[in-house]
PDB file of C-alpha atoms in Angstrom:
ATOM      1  CA  MET A   1       0.000   0.000   0.000  1.00  0.00           C
ATOM      2  CA  LYS A   2       1.239   3.456  -0.917  1.00  0.00           C
ATOM      3  CA  LEU A   3      -0.064   6.212   1.340  1.00  0.00           C
ATOM      4  CA  LEU A   4       0.344   9.872   0.458  1.00  0.00           C
ATOM      5  CA  ARG A   5      -0.883  13.397   1.107  1.00  0.00           C
ATOM      6  CA  TYR A   6      -1.959  15.743  -1.644  1.00  0.00           C
ATOM      7  CA  GLY A   7      -3.235  19.284  -2.105  1.00  0.00           C
ATOM      8  CA  LYS A   8      -2.151  22.818  -1.309  1.00  0.00           C
ATOM      9  CA  VAL A   9       0.481  23.500   1.348  1.00  0.00           C
ATOM     10  CA  GLY A  10      -1.125  23.272   4.777  1.00  0.00           C
ATOM     11  CA  ALA A  11      -4.349  21.805   3.397  1.00  0.00           C
ATOM     12  CA  GLU A  12      -3.219  18.358   2.267  1.00  0.00           C
ATOM     13  CA  LYS A  13      -5.679  15.468   2.138  1.00  0.00           C
ATOM     14  CA  PRO A  14      -4.821  11.821   2.815  1.00  0.00           C
ATOM     15  CA  GLY A  15      -4.756   9.498  -0.160  1.00  0.00           C
ATOM     16  CA  LEU A  16      -3.401   6.297  -1.573  1.00  0.00           C
ATOM     17  CA  LEU A  17      -1.934   5.365  -4.918  1.00  0.00           C
ATOM     18  CA  ASP A  18      -3.903   2.685  -6.730  1.00  0.00           C
ATOM     19  CA  ALA A  19      -2.521  -0.012  -9.013  1.00  0.00           C
ATOM     20  CA  ASP A  20      -2.943   2.279 -12.039  1.00  0.00           C
ATOM     21  CA  GLY A  21      -0.898   5.052 -10.454  1.00  0.00           C
ATOM     22  CA  LYS A  22      -3.941   7.196  -9.710  1.00  0.00           C
ATOM     23  CA  ILE A  23      -4.524   9.037  -6.441  1.00  0.00           C
ATOM     24  CA  ARG A  24      -7.536   7.910  -4.437  1.00  0.00           C
ATOM     25  CA  ASP A  25      -8.991  10.178  -1.757  1.00  0.00           C
ATOM     26  CA  LEU A  26      -8.888   8.750   1.775  1.00  0.00           C
ATOM     27  CA  SER A  27     -10.301  11.818   3.535  1.00  0.00           C
ATOM     28  CA  GLY A  28     -13.633  10.057   4.078  1.00  0.00           C
ATOM     29  CA  VAL A  29     -11.824   7.285   5.933  1.00  0.00           C
ATOM     30  CA  ILE A  30      -8.997   8.966   7.886  1.00  0.00           C
ATOM     31  CA  ALA A  31      -8.234  12.551   8.855  1.00  0.00           C
ATOM     32  CA  ASP A  32      -4.597  12.426   7.731  1.00  0.00           C
ATOM     33  CA  VAL A  33      -1.628  10.125   7.199  1.00  0.00           C
ATOM     34  CA  ASN A  34      -0.216  10.542  10.691  1.00  0.00           C
ATOM     35  CA  GLY A  35       0.716   8.628  13.811  1.00  0.00           C
ATOM     36  CA  SER A  36      -2.787   7.337  14.492  1.00  0.00           C
ATOM     37  CA  THR A  37      -3.066   6.089  10.918  1.00  0.00           C
ATOM     38  CA  LEU A  38       0.187   4.137  10.995  1.00  0.00           C
ATOM     39  CA  SER A  39      -0.452   1.579  13.724  1.00  0.00           C
ATOM     40  CA  PRO A  40      -0.535  -2.048  12.578  1.00  0.00           C
ATOM     41  CA  ALA A  41      -4.281  -2.264  13.256  1.00  0.00           C
ATOM     42  CA  SER A  42      -5.013   0.885  11.279  1.00  0.00           C
ATOM     43  CA  LEU A  43      -2.873  -0.208   8.334  1.00  0.00           C
ATOM     44  CA  ARG A  44      -4.594  -3.596   8.249  1.00  0.00           C
ATOM     45  CA  LYS A  45      -7.959  -1.826   8.132  1.00  0.00           C
ATOM     46  CA  LEU A  46      -6.853   0.449   5.296  1.00  0.00           C
ATOM     47  CA  ALA A  47      -5.428  -2.487   3.348  1.00  0.00           C
ATOM     48  CA  LYS A  48      -8.880  -4.097   3.247  1.00  0.00           C
ATOM     49  CA  ILE A  49     -10.370  -1.151   1.356  1.00  0.00           C
ATOM     50  CA  ASP A  50     -10.916  -1.621  -2.370  1.00  0.00           C
ATOM     51  CA  PRO A  51      -9.256   1.467  -3.916  1.00  0.00           C
ATOM     52  CA  ALA A  52     -11.895   1.481  -6.665  1.00  0.00           C
ATOM     53  CA  THR A  53     -14.489   2.434  -4.036  1.00  0.00           C
ATOM     54  CA  LEU A  54     -12.597   5.630  -3.179  1.00  0.00           C
ATOM     55  CA  PRO A  55     -13.024   8.925  -5.080  1.00  0.00           C
ATOM     56  CA  LEU A  56     -10.338   9.834  -7.591  1.00  0.00           C
ATOM     57  CA  ALA A  57      -8.341  13.002  -6.991  1.00  0.00           C
ATOM     58  CA  ARG A  58      -8.909  15.566  -9.714  1.00  0.00           C
ATOM     59  CA  GLY A  59      -6.164  16.588 -12.110  1.00  0.00           C
ATOM     60  CA  ARG A  60      -2.511  16.389 -11.110  1.00  0.00           C
ATOM     61  CA  PRO A  61      -2.451  17.693  -7.534  1.00  0.00           C
ATOM     62  CA  ARG A  62       0.641  18.747  -5.652  1.00  0.00           C
ATOM     63  CA  LEU A  63       2.046  16.074  -3.327  1.00  0.00           C
ATOM     64  CA  GLY A  64       2.882  17.008   0.243  1.00  0.00           C
ATOM     65  CA  ALA A  65       5.278  15.147   2.513  1.00  0.00           C
ATOM     66  CA  CYS A  66       3.868  11.614   2.656  1.00  0.00           C
ATOM     67  CA  VAL A  67       3.365  11.668   6.432  1.00  0.00           C
ATOM     68  CA  ALA A  68       2.024  14.604   8.420  1.00  0.00           C
ATOM     69  CA  ARG A  69       4.678  16.648  10.202  1.00  0.00           C
ATOM     70  CA  PRO A  70       6.466  14.284  12.616  1.00  0.00           C
ATOM     71  CA  LEU A  71       7.431  14.998  16.186  1.00  0.00           C
ATOM     72  CA  ASN A  72      10.996  13.860  15.432  1.00  0.00           C
ATOM     73  CA  PHE A  73      12.796  14.107  12.082  1.00  0.00           C
ATOM     74  CA  VAL A  74      15.847  11.970  12.844  1.00  0.00           C
ATOM     75  CA  CYS A  75      18.880  11.543  10.596  1.00  0.00           C
ATOM     76  CA  ILE A  76      21.842   9.180  10.573  1.00  0.00           C
ATOM     77  CA  GLY A  77      25.181  10.524   9.349  1.00  0.00           C
ATOM     78  CA  LEU A  78      27.968   8.706   7.485  1.00  0.00           C
ATOM     79  CA  ASN A  79      26.018   5.455   7.391  1.00  0.00           C
ATOM     80  CA  TYR A  80      27.393   4.123   4.086  1.00  0.00           C
ATOM     81  CA  ALA A  81      30.918   2.744   4.020  1.00  0.00           C
ATOM     82  CA  ASP A  82      31.559   4.043   0.495  1.00  0.00           C
ATOM     83  CA  HIS A  83      30.200   7.506   1.357  1.00  0.00           C
ATOM     84  CA  ALA A  84      32.396   7.727   4.462  1.00  0.00           C
ATOM     85  CA  ALA A  85      35.373   6.817   2.292  1.00  0.00           C
ATOM     86  CA  GLU A  86      34.655   9.520  -0.305  1.00  0.00           C
ATOM     87  CA  THR A  87      34.506  12.200   2.400  1.00  0.00           C
ATOM     88  CA  GLY A  88      37.659  10.935   4.130  1.00  0.00           C
ATOM     89  CA  ALA A  89      35.783  10.172   7.343  1.00  0.00           C
ATOM     90  CA  PRO A  90      36.439   7.086   9.483  1.00  0.00           C
ATOM     91  CA  ILE A  91      33.786   4.356   9.667  1.00  0.00           C
ATOM     92  CA  PRO A  92      31.582   5.210  12.670  1.00  0.00           C
ATOM     93  CA  LYS A  93      31.650   2.744  15.554  1.00  0.00           C
ATOM     94  CA  GLU A  94      28.090   3.717  16.484  1.00  0.00           C
ATOM     95  CA  PRO A  95      25.377   5.469  14.452  1.00  0.00           C
ATOM     96  CA  ILE A  96      25.826   9.235  14.201  1.00  0.00           C
ATOM     97  CA  VAL A  97      22.444  10.677  15.189  1.00  0.00           C
ATOM     98  CA  PHE A  98      21.227  14.223  14.601  1.00  0.00           C
ATOM     99  CA  LEU A  99      17.854  15.924  14.246  1.00  0.00           C
ATOM    100  CA  LYS A 100      16.720  17.900  11.235  1.00  0.00           C
ATOM    101  CA  ALA A 101      14.586  20.966  12.009  1.00  0.00           C
ATOM    102  CA  LEU A 102      10.905  20.411  11.291  1.00  0.00           C
ATOM    103  CA  SER A 103      10.921  23.566   9.154  1.00  0.00           C
ATOM    104  CA  ALA A 104      13.013  21.481   6.724  1.00  0.00           C
ATOM    105  CA  TYR A 105      10.203  18.910   6.310  1.00  0.00           C
ATOM    106  CA  HIS A 106       8.906  19.454   2.799  1.00  0.00           C
ATOM    107  CA  GLY A 107       6.918  18.148  -0.164  1.00  0.00           C
ATOM    108  CA  PRO A 108       8.804  15.811  -2.510  1.00  0.00           C
ATOM    109  CA  ASN A 109       8.502  17.994  -5.600  1.00  0.00           C
ATOM    110  CA  ASP A 110       8.386  21.465  -4.063  1.00  0.00           C
ATOM    111  CA  ASP A 111      11.168  23.969  -4.721  1.00  0.00           C
ATOM    112  CA  VAL A 112      14.183  23.785  -2.412  1.00  0.00           C
ATOM    113  CA  LYS A 113      15.386  27.160  -1.158  1.00  0.00           C
ATOM    114  CA  MET A 114      19.062  28.028  -1.208  1.00  0.00           C
ATOM    115  CA  PRO A 115      19.769  29.819   2.089  1.00  0.00           C
ATOM    116  CA  ARG A 116      21.110  33.354   2.011  1.00  0.00           C
ATOM    117  CA  GLY A 117      24.903  33.273   2.039  1.00  0.00           C
ATOM    118  CA  SER A 118      25.045  29.629   0.909  1.00  0.00           C
ATOM    119  CA  LYS A 119      28.149  28.562  -1.009  1.00  0.00           C
ATOM    120  CA  LYS A 120      28.167  24.779  -0.595  1.00  0.00           C
ATOM    121  CA  MET A 121      24.646  23.390  -0.966  1.00  0.00           C
ATOM    122  CA  ASP A 122      24.607  19.628  -1.527  1.00  0.00           C
ATOM    123  CA  TRP A 123      22.277  16.680  -2.164  1.00  0.00           C
ATOM    124  CA  GLU A 124      21.774  13.315  -0.412  1.00  0.00           C
ATOM    125  CA  VAL A 125      19.293  10.639  -1.501  1.00  0.00           C
ATOM    126  CA  GLU A 126      18.288   8.586   1.548  1.00  0.00           C
ATOM    127  CA  LEU A 127      16.007   5.756   2.573  1.00  0.00           C
ATOM    128  CA  GLY A 128      13.380   7.069   4.972  1.00  0.00           C
ATOM    129  CA  VAL A 129      11.919   4.864   7.712  1.00  0.00           C
ATOM    130  CA  VAL A 130       8.466   5.768   9.051  1.00  0.00           C
ATOM    131  CA  ILE A 131       7.666   4.723  12.610  1.00  0.00           C
ATOM    132  CA  GLY A 132       4.264   3.140  13.255  1.00  0.00           C
ATOM    133  CA  THR A 133       4.217   2.622  17.035  1.00  0.00           C
ATOM    134  CA  THR A 134       6.066   4.180  19.974  1.00  0.00           C
ATOM    135  CA  ALA A 135       9.611   2.837  20.242  1.00  0.00           C
ATOM    136  CA  ARG A 136      11.498   3.245  23.519  1.00  0.00           C
ATOM    137  CA  TYR A 137      14.521   1.116  24.522  1.00  0.00           C
ATOM    138  CA  VAL A 138      13.643  -1.402  21.825  1.00  0.00           C
ATOM    139  CA  PRO A 139      15.893  -4.474  21.391  1.00  0.00           C
ATOM    140  CA  GLU A 140      17.077  -5.108  17.842  1.00  0.00           C
ATOM    141  CA  ALA A 141      15.008  -8.277  17.593  1.00  0.00           C
ATOM    142  CA  ASP A 142      11.810  -6.243  18.052  1.00  0.00           C
ATOM    143  CA  ALA A 143      12.756  -3.121  16.126  1.00  0.00           C
ATOM    144  CA  MET A 144      10.970  -3.924  12.864  1.00  0.00           C
ATOM    145  CA  LYS A 145       7.667  -4.275  14.716  1.00  0.00           C
ATOM    146  CA  HIS A 146       7.748  -0.499  15.119  1.00  0.00           C
ATOM    147  CA  VAL A 147       8.274   0.280  11.424  1.00  0.00           C
ATOM    148  CA  ALA A 148       5.213   1.232   9.362  1.00  0.00           C
ATOM    149  CA  GLY A 149       6.941   1.732   6.030  1.00  0.00           C
ATOM    150  CA  TYR A 150       9.550   3.419   3.877  1.00  0.00           C
ATOM    151  CA  CYS A 151       9.919   6.505   1.702  1.00  0.00           C
ATOM    152  CA  VAL A 152      12.422   8.605  -0.233  1.00  0.00           C
ATOM    153  CA  ILE A 153      14.145  11.555   1.474  1.00  0.00           C
ATOM    154  CA  ASN A 154      16.512  14.162   0.080  1.00  0.00           C
ATOM    155  CA  ASP A 155      18.693  15.201   3.028  1.00  0.00           C
ATOM    156  CA  VAL A 156      19.689  18.525   1.468  1.00  0.00           C
ATOM    157  CA  SER A 157      22.775  19.956   3.190  1.00  0.00           C
ATOM    158  CA  GLU A 158      24.822  23.153   3.281  1.00  0.00           C
ATOM    159  CA  ARG A 159      28.382  21.960   3.846  1.00  0.00           C
ATOM    160  CA  GLU A 160      29.925  25.260   4.920  1.00  0.00           C
ATOM    161  CA  PHE A 161      27.150  25.796   7.469  1.00  0.00           C
ATOM    162  CA  GLN A 162      27.513  22.169   8.568  1.00  0.00           C
ATOM    163  CA  ALA A 163      31.266  21.919   9.023  1.00  0.00           C
ATOM    164  CA  GLU A 164      32.823  25.382   8.956  1.00  0.00           C
ATOM    165  CA  ARG A 165      30.486  27.534  11.028  1.00  0.00           C
ATOM    166  CA  GLY A 166      30.946  26.354  14.588  1.00  0.00           C
ATOM    167  CA  GLY A 167      31.258  22.603  14.498  1.00  0.00           C
ATOM    168  CA  THR A 168      27.636  21.391  14.651  1.00  0.00           C
ATOM    169  CA  TRP A 169      25.756  19.722  11.815  1.00  0.00           C
ATOM    170  CA  ASP A 170      22.347  21.214  12.602  1.00  0.00           C
ATOM    171  CA  LYS A 171      22.933  24.562  10.901  1.00  0.00           C
ATOM    172  CA  GLY A 172      23.730  22.874   7.606  1.00  0.00           C
ATOM    173  CA  LYS A 173      20.917  20.348   7.778  1.00  0.00           C
ATOM    174  CA  GLY A 174      17.887  22.185   9.116  1.00  0.00           C
ATOM    175  CA  CYS A 175      17.406  25.073   6.696  1.00  0.00           C
ATOM    176  CA  ASP A 176      13.904  25.648   5.356  1.00  0.00           C
ATOM    177  CA  THR A 177      12.879  23.043   2.702  1.00  0.00           C
ATOM    178  CA  PHE A 178      15.983  20.879   3.299  1.00  0.00           C
ATOM    179  CA  GLY A 179      13.995  17.654   3.839  1.00  0.00           C
ATOM    180  CA  PRO A 180      11.793  16.694   0.856  1.00  0.00           C
ATOM    181  CA  THR A 181       9.953  13.511   1.885  1.00  0.00           C
ATOM    182  CA  GLY A 182       7.824  11.229  -0.302  1.00  0.00           C
ATOM    183  CA  PRO A 183       6.175  10.972  -2.807  1.00  0.00           C
ATOM    184  CA  TRP A 184       4.467   8.272  -0.760  1.00  0.00           C
ATOM    185  CA  MET A 185       5.075   5.910   2.121  1.00  0.00           C
ATOM    186  CA  VAL A 186       5.211   2.283   1.027  1.00  0.00           C
ATOM    187  CA  THR A 187       4.086  -0.058   3.800  1.00  0.00           C
ATOM    188  CA  LYS A 188       6.775  -2.477   4.941  1.00  0.00           C
ATOM    189  CA  ASP A 189       4.886  -5.546   3.703  1.00  0.00           C
ATOM    190  CA  GLU A 190       5.568  -4.361   0.133  1.00  0.00           C
ATOM    191  CA  VAL A 191       9.316  -3.911   0.657  1.00  0.00           C
ATOM    192  CA  LYS A 192      10.864  -7.360   0.564  1.00  0.00           C
ATOM    193  CA  ASP A 193      14.335  -6.294   1.714  1.00  0.00           C
ATOM    194  CA  PRO A 194      15.071  -2.689   2.765  1.00  0.00           C
ATOM    195  CA  GLN A 195      18.773  -3.579   2.677  1.00  0.00           C
ATOM    196  CA  ASN A 196      18.745  -4.293  -1.048  1.00  0.00           C
ATOM    197  CA  LEU A 197      17.275  -1.215  -2.715  1.00  0.00           C
ATOM    198  CA  ARG A 198      18.932   0.679  -5.543  1.00  0.00           C
ATOM    199  CA  MET A 199      18.995   4.456  -5.062  1.00  0.00           C
ATOM    200  CA  TRP A 200      20.079   7.291  -7.340  1.00  0.00           C
ATOM    201  CA  LEU A 201      20.149  11.055  -7.750  1.00  0.00           C
ATOM    202  CA  ASP A 202      20.652  13.257 -10.833  1.00  0.00           C
ATOM    203  CA  VAL A 203      21.439  16.968 -11.029  1.00  0.00           C
ATOM    204  CA  ASP A 204      20.288  18.556 -14.295  1.00  0.00           C
ATOM    205  CA  GLY A 205      20.103  15.090 -15.828  1.00  0.00           C
ATOM    206  CA  LYS A 206      23.620  14.036 -14.810  1.00  0.00           C
ATOM    207  CA  ARG A 207      23.875  10.982 -12.573  1.00  0.00           C
ATOM    208  CA  MET A 208      25.579  11.961  -9.312  1.00  0.00           C
ATOM    209  CA  GLN A 209      24.605   9.166  -6.936  1.00  0.00           C
ATOM    210  CA  ASP A 210      24.052   5.539  -7.915  1.00  0.00           C
ATOM    211  CA  GLY A 211      24.152   3.273  -4.896  1.00  0.00           C
ATOM    212  CA  SER A 212      22.346   0.679  -2.843  1.00  0.00           C
ATOM    213  CA  THR A 213      21.168   0.244   0.713  1.00  0.00           C
ATOM    214  CA  LYS A 214      23.390  -2.863   0.689  1.00  0.00           C
ATOM    215  CA  THR A 215      26.348  -0.695   1.736  1.00  0.00           C
ATOM    216  CA  MET A 216      24.738   0.670   4.902  1.00  0.00           C
ATOM    217  CA  ILE A 217      27.002   0.330   7.910  1.00  0.00           C
ATOM    218  CA  PHE A 218      24.062   0.078  10.322  1.00  0.00           C
ATOM    219  CA  ASN A 219      20.881  -1.470   8.921  1.00  0.00           C
ATOM    220  CA  VAL A 220      17.289  -0.354   9.516  1.00  0.00           C
ATOM    221  CA  GLN A 221      16.767  -2.775  12.399  1.00  0.00           C
ATOM    222  CA  GLN A 222      19.921  -1.588  14.164  1.00  0.00           C
ATOM    223  CA  ILE A 223      19.106   2.085  13.581  1.00  0.00           C
ATOM    224  CA  VAL A 224      15.568   1.936  14.963  1.00  0.00           C
ATOM    225  CA  SER A 225      16.761   0.076  18.050  1.00  0.00           C
ATOM    226  CA  TYR A 226      19.749   2.364  18.603  1.00  0.00           C
ATOM    227  CA  VAL A 227      17.851   5.635  18.217  1.00  0.00           C
ATOM    228  CA  SER A 228      15.104   4.401  20.572  1.00  0.00           C
ATOM    229  CA  HIS A 229      17.659   4.246  23.387  1.00  0.00           C
ATOM    230  CA  PHE A 230      18.258   8.002  23.126  1.00  0.00           C
ATOM    231  CA  ILE A 231      15.060   9.429  21.617  1.00  0.00           C
ATOM    232  CA  THR A 232      11.601   8.007  22.179  1.00  0.00           C
ATOM    233  CA  LEU A 233      10.319   7.475  18.669  1.00  0.00           C
ATOM    234  CA  GLN A 234       6.648   8.305  18.220  1.00  0.00           C
ATOM    235  CA  ALA A 235       4.230   6.984  15.620  1.00  0.00           C
ATOM    236  CA  GLY A 236       4.648   9.176  12.550  1.00  0.00           C
ATOM    237  CA  ASP A 237       8.309   9.984  13.197  1.00  0.00           C
ATOM    238  CA  VAL A 238      10.681   9.740  10.257  1.00  0.00           C
ATOM    239  CA  ILE A 239      14.306   8.556  10.170  1.00  0.00           C
ATOM    240  CA  ALA A 240      16.608   9.380   7.239  1.00  0.00           C
ATOM    241  CA  THR A 241      19.136   6.544   7.258  1.00  0.00           C
ATOM    242  CA  GLY A 242      22.151   7.999   5.430  1.00  0.00           C
ATOM    243  CA  THR A 243      23.338   8.427   1.861  1.00  0.00           C
ATOM    244  CA  PRO A 244      25.482   6.446  -0.615  1.00  0.00           C
ATOM    245  CA  PRO A 245      28.512   7.987  -2.374  1.00  0.00           C
ATOM    246  CA  GLY A 246      28.248  10.680  -5.021  1.00  0.00           C
ATOM    247  CA  VAL A 247      27.475  13.763  -2.965  1.00  0.00           C
ATOM    248  CA  GLY A 248      28.865  17.056  -4.218  1.00  0.00           C
ATOM    249  CA  LEU A 249      31.297  17.315  -1.316  1.00  0.00           C
ATOM    250  CA  GLY A 250      32.991  14.077  -2.388  1.00  0.00           C
ATOM    251  CA  LYS A 251      33.435  14.868  -6.075  1.00  0.00           C
ATOM    252  CA  LYS A 252      36.968  14.709  -7.477  1.00  0.00           C
ATOM    253  CA  PRO A 253      39.167  16.536  -8.348  1.00  0.00           C
ATOM    254  CA  LYS A 254      37.139  19.161  -6.469  1.00  0.00           C
ATOM    255  CA  PRO A 255      33.711  19.375  -4.854  1.00  0.00           C
ATOM    256  CA  VAL A 256      30.650  20.385  -6.875  1.00  0.00           C
ATOM    257  CA  PHE A 257      27.769  22.270  -5.265  1.00  0.00           C
ATOM    258  CA  LEU A 258      24.263  23.274  -6.269  1.00  0.00           C
ATOM    259  CA  LYS A 259      23.338  26.530  -7.954  1.00  0.00           C
ATOM    260  CA  VAL A 260      20.030  28.379  -8.192  1.00  0.00           C
ATOM    261  CA  GLY A 261      18.030  27.056 -11.128  1.00  0.00           C
ATOM    262  CA  GLN A 262      19.394  23.515 -11.009  1.00  0.00           C
ATOM    263  CA  THR A 263      17.101  20.516 -10.661  1.00  0.00           C
ATOM    264  CA  MET A 264      17.532  17.444  -8.464  1.00  0.00           C
ATOM    265  CA  HIS A 265      15.792  14.235  -9.550  1.00  0.00           C
ATOM    266  CA  LEU A 266      16.080  11.241  -7.234  1.00  0.00           C
ATOM    267  CA  GLY A 267      14.493   7.931  -6.393  1.00  0.00           C
ATOM    268  CA  ILE A 268      14.708   4.589  -4.635  1.00  0.00           C
ATOM    269  CA  GLU A 269      13.694   1.264  -6.118  1.00  0.00           C
ATOM    270  CA  GLY A 270      10.012   0.592  -5.407  1.00  0.00           C
ATOM    271  CA  LEU A 271       9.542   3.782  -3.368  1.00  0.00           C
ATOM    272  CA  GLY A 272       9.010   6.401  -6.065  1.00  0.00           C
ATOM    273  CA  GLU A 273      10.810   9.513  -7.271  1.00  0.00           C
ATOM    274  CA  GLN A 274      11.182  13.171  -6.335  1.00  0.00           C
ATOM    275  CA  MET A 275      12.148  16.282  -8.302  1.00  0.00           C
ATOM    276  CA  GLN A 276      13.084  19.692  -6.897  1.00  0.00           C
ATOM    277  CA  THR A 277      14.296  22.946  -8.401  1.00  0.00           C
ATOM    278  CA  VAL A 278      16.735  25.100  -6.415  1.00  0.00           C
ATOM    279  CA  VAL A 279      15.473  28.649  -5.873  1.00  0.00           C
ATOM    280  CA  ALA A 280      16.857  31.592  -3.913  1.00  0.00           C
ATOM    281  CA  ALA A 281      15.523  32.011  -0.377  1.00  0.00           C
TER     282      ALA A 281
END
């Protein structure tokens, strides 16, 4: 099942994508795609609905972030061995956890704003994990019980802000629009192996990232368990699990960064695609 949210900013309706790729309106069934929608019982109930009985959305509506604004937008840094190598960073011994500001949470195809003073804006295609039930001090063996599904995330980053402006990552990760999420959440029953998904990102039609979740250092099960020992994960929370190689910072012989007017196009096998244009803030 592919759950989504569509409509104008701030007025999105819940929906699902049917087998023909058409959006079906779920607003007569649920209020939103949020924490209360994502419990196992709720998802089982939604899965029993025949999409043909739901109204079709009109035209080609804008897609919002696939899950309503989470309480926690968690990210994992340097979680791909080949990405760590390209940036010259050592392999982490434990997951690197940081939070992305909720003002970064954004529709999958909406414009991404280049912050004022930005010189080193970068891209990162990432597998997103959507939490379905509260996770607190969860052992690894039980971690997947708390996962509702998966989505695509672009962990947009400003490298100078991140690494050269005081030593914390948050300033380079939490700028407005820096977290496009969607186009939809695919429930975990439809993702056979989250550790074997091809992922890619193009800038202006040129392939920059072409990787796989196979090269994750810490897998989804380990990440959910680990994070739950430091942050209580709530239903509807989203975790961005790291990026494969090919980011602008790692390009040789010198880094390449985004410019206003450029377009990012990215996707993950079975989870859909995003496209954003860079605009000035």
